[in-house]
């Protein structure tokens, strides 16, 4: 069972040229990290602010989506009123879970049920402040209420996270220890723990475990 993620960067036009170029490089680096962590991952950036990702294992999709979200929210930009939406939400995402007819990275072709579900769901999403920024659409509608609920609640937590909290959650999602994160960021381990607790990491971790178990047993 495949999973795809269709996404667009929130308020991307508010970023200056330097920030836009730096963000593009950040996304491309993230794709390389995800390729190493999740075998078969395929991510691409289209038209500057539209992202498509594919994972051959749907079980990895929720963690991948949260990693992308936190990577965007932890991206440093200059302070301005116009960039508030980007700083708050970072990116809007829709996940599709289903079969794929064609997956041809060499030809650049993604075609099938999963990518249709994520693309169409993203196009139907309203404004971030009214509808959140993450929806999950499985082909088997029986599991939609549970997946949709856990996705929306986790998304709400991340939308409330600060840039530093998002950065720490990002590394935790990549399975870094608190001491490793402290060394990367040049702060104390106690500081990592404090930010992690304030961002409700324990809730996010529980949501991840629930999603991965549900996908493993039911889908």
Coordinates of C-alpha atoms in Angstrom, one line a residue:
X1 CA 0.0 0.0 0.0
X2 CA 1.5 3.3 -1.1
X3 CA 1.2 6.7 0.5
X4 CA 1.7 10.0 -1.3
X5 CA 1.9 13.6 0.0
X6 CA 0.8 16.6 -2.0
X7 CA 1.8 19.9 -0.4
X8 CA 2.3 23.6 -1.0
X9 CA 4.3 26.1 0.9
X10 CA 2.1 28.6 2.7
X11 CA 2.6 32.2 1.7
X12 CA 5.7 31.4 -0.3
X13 CA 5.5 34.7 -2.2
X14 CA 6.1 36.6 1.1
X15 CA 9.7 35.3 1.2
X16 CA 12.5 37.3 -0.4
X17 CA 14.6 35.9 -3.2
X18 CA 17.4 34.9 -0.9
X19 CA 15.0 33.1 1.4
X20 CA 13.3 31.4 -1.5
X21 CA 16.6 30.0 -2.8
X22 CA 17.7 28.9 0.7
X23 CA 14.4 27.2 1.2
X24 CA 14.6 25.3 -2.1
X25 CA 18.1 24.1 -1.1
X26 CA 16.7 23.0 2.3
X27 CA 13.9 21.0 0.7
X28 CA 16.3 19.3 -1.7
X29 CA 18.6 18.4 1.3
X30 CA 15.6 17.1 3.2
X31 CA 14.6 14.8 0.3
X32 CA 18.1 13.3 0.4
X33 CA 17.7 12.7 4.2
X34 CA 14.3 11.1 3.7
X35 CA 15.7 8.9 0.8
X36 CA 18.3 7.5 3.2
X37 CA 15.8 7.0 6.1
X38 CA 12.9 5.5 4.1
X39 CA 14.0 3.2 1.3
X40 CA 12.0 4.0 -1.9
X41 CA 11.1 7.5 -0.8
X42 CA 10.7 9.9 -3.8
X43 CA 10.2 13.6 -3.4
X44 CA 10.1 16.4 -5.9
X45 CA 9.6 20.2 -5.8
X46 CA 7.4 21.5 -8.6
X47 CA 7.0 25.2 -9.7
X48 CA 8.9 26.4 -6.7
X49 CA 6.4 25.9 -4.0
X50 CA 4.5 22.6 -4.7
X51 CA 5.8 19.4 -3.2
X52 CA 5.0 15.8 -4.1
X53 CA 6.3 12.8 -2.2
X54 CA 5.8 9.0 -2.5
X55 CA 6.5 6.2 -0.1
X56 CA 6.1 2.5 -0.9
X57 CA 5.2 1.9 2.7
X58 CA 2.2 3.8 4.0
X59 CA 3.4 3.1 7.6
X60 CA 6.2 5.6 7.1
X61 CA 4.0 8.4 5.7
X62 CA 2.8 10.1 8.9
X63 CA 6.3 10.5 10.3
X64 CA 7.5 11.7 6.9
X65 CA 4.7 14.3 6.7
X66 CA 5.6 15.6 10.2
X67 CA 9.3 15.8 9.4
X68 CA 8.5 17.9 6.3
X69 CA 6.2 20.1 8.4
X70 CA 8.8 20.7 11.1
X71 CA 11.5 21.3 8.5
X72 CA 9.4 24.1 7.0
X73 CA 8.4 25.7 10.3
X74 CA 12.0 25.7 11.6
X75 CA 13.3 27.5 8.5
X76 CA 14.5 31.0 9.6
X77 CA 13.1 34.0 7.9
X78 CA 13.2 37.7 8.7
X79 CA 10.4 39.1 10.8
X80 CA 7.5 40.8 9.0
X81 CA 3.7 40.8 9.1
X82 CA 3.6 39.3 5.6
X83 CA 5.5 36.2 6.7
X84 CA 3.4 35.4 9.7
X85 CA 1.4 32.8 7.9
X86 CA 4.5 31.0 6.7
X87 CA 6.0 31.1 10.2
X88 CA 2.8 29.7 11.7
X89 CA 1.9 27.0 9.2
X90 CA 4.9 26.5 7.0
X91 CA 3.2 24.1 4.6
X92 CA -0.2 22.6 3.8
X93 CA -0.3 18.9 3.2
X94 CA -2.7 16.2 2.1
X95 CA -1.8 12.5 2.3
X96 CA -3.3 9.8 0.0
X97 CA -3.2 6.1 0.9
X98 CA -3.9 3.6 -1.9
X99 CA -2.5 1.8 -4.9
X100 CA -0.3 3.2 -7.6
X101 CA -0.4 2.3 -11.3
X102 CA 2.9 3.8 -12.4
X103 CA 5.9 4.8 -10.3
X104 CA 8.7 5.7 -12.7
X105 CA 11.2 8.0 -11.1
X106 CA 13.4 8.0 -14.2
X107 CA 10.6 9.3 -16.4
X108 CA 9.2 11.5 -13.6
X109 CA 5.8 9.7 -13.5
X110 CA 3.6 9.2 -10.5
X111 CA 0.2 7.8 -11.5
X112 CA -2.4 6.1 -9.5
X113 CA -5.0 6.2 -6.7
X114 CA -2.8 7.5 -3.9
X115 CA -1.5 10.5 -5.8
X116 CA -5.0 11.3 -7.1
X117 CA -6.3 11.2 -3.5
X118 CA -3.6 13.5 -2.1
X119 CA -3.7 16.0 -5.0
X120 CA -7.5 16.3 -5.0
X121 CA -7.7 16.6 -1.2
X122 CA -5.1 19.4 -1.2
X123 CA -7.0 21.3 -3.9
X124 CA -10.1 21.1 -1.8
X125 CA -8.5 22.4 1.4
X126 CA -9.5 25.8 2.6
X127 CA -7.5 28.5 4.4
X128 CA -5.1 27.2 7.0
X129 CA -6.5 29.2 9.9
X130 CA -10.0 27.7 9.4
X131 CA -9.2 24.1 8.3
X132 CA -5.7 23.4 9.5
X133 CA -2.9 22.3 7.2
X134 CA -3.0 18.5 7.1
X135 CA -5.6 16.0 5.9
X136 CA -5.4 12.3 5.3
X137 CA -7.5 10.5 2.6
X138 CA -7.3 6.7 2.5
X139 CA -8.8 4.7 -0.3
X140 CA -10.5 2.6 2.3
X141 CA -13.0 5.1 3.7
X142 CA -13.6 2.9 6.8
X143 CA -10.3 4.2 8.3
X144 CA -10.7 7.8 7.3
X145 CA -12.3 9.1 10.6
X146 CA -9.5 7.7 12.7
X147 CA -6.7 8.8 10.4
X148 CA -8.2 12.2 9.8
X149 CA -8.6 12.9 13.5
X150 CA -5.1 11.9 14.5
X151 CA -3.7 13.9 11.6
X152 CA -5.7 17.1 12.4
X153 CA -4.9 17.0 16.1
X154 CA -1.2 16.5 15.6
X155 CA -1.2 19.3 12.9
X156 CA -2.8 21.7 15.4
X157 CA 0.0 21.0 17.9
X158 CA 2.6 21.7 15.3
X159 CA 1.0 24.9 14.2
X160 CA 1.3 26.2 17.7
X161 CA 5.0 25.3 18.0
X162 CA 7.7 27.9 17.9
X163 CA 10.6 27.8 15.4
X164 CA 12.9 26.3 18.0
X165 CA 10.4 23.8 19.2
X166 CA 9.8 22.7 15.5
X167 CA 13.5 22.3 15.1
X168 CA 13.8 20.0 18.1
X169 CA 10.7 18.0 17.1
X170 CA 12.2 17.7 13.6
X171 CA 15.3 16.0 15.0
X172 CA 13.3 13.8 17.3
X173 CA 11.3 12.6 14.4
X174 CA 14.6 11.6 12.8
X175 CA 15.3 9.5 15.9
X176 CA 18.0 11.7 17.3
X177 CA 18.5 11.6 21.1
X178 CA 18.1 14.7 23.2
X179 CA 21.9 14.8 23.8
X180 CA 22.5 14.5 20.0
X181 CA 20.1 17.3 19.4
X182 CA 21.7 19.5 22.0
X183 CA 25.1 18.9 20.4
X184 CA 23.7 19.8 16.9
X185 CA 22.0 23.0 18.1
X186 CA 24.7 24.0 20.6
X187 CA 22.4 24.1 23.6
X188 CA 22.0 22.1 26.8
X189 CA 20.2 18.8 26.9
X190 CA 17.9 20.3 29.6
X191 CA 16.9 23.0 27.1
X192 CA 16.0 20.4 24.5
X193 CA 13.9 18.6 27.0
X194 CA 12.1 21.8 28.1
X195 CA 11.3 22.7 24.5
X196 CA 10.2 19.2 23.7
X197 CA 7.8 19.1 26.7
X198 CA 6.4 22.6 25.9
X199 CA 5.7 21.4 22.3
X200 CA 3.8 18.3 23.7
X201 CA 6.2 15.9 22.1
X202 CA 4.7 13.1 24.2
X203 CA 1.3 13.6 22.4
X204 CA 3.0 13.7 19.0
X205 CA 4.9 10.5 19.7
X206 CA 1.6 8.8 20.8
X207 CA -0.1 9.9 17.6
X208 CA 2.8 8.5 15.6
X209 CA 2.6 5.1 17.4
X210 CA -1.2 5.0 16.9
X211 CA -0.9 5.7 13.1
X212 CA 1.8 3.2 12.5
X213 CA 0.1 0.5 14.4
X214 CA -3.2 1.1 12.7
X215 CA -1.6 1.1 9.2
X216 CA 0.3 -2.1 10.1
X217 CA -2.8 -4.0 11.3
X218 CA -5.6 -2.6 9.2
X219 CA -4.3 -1.3 5.9

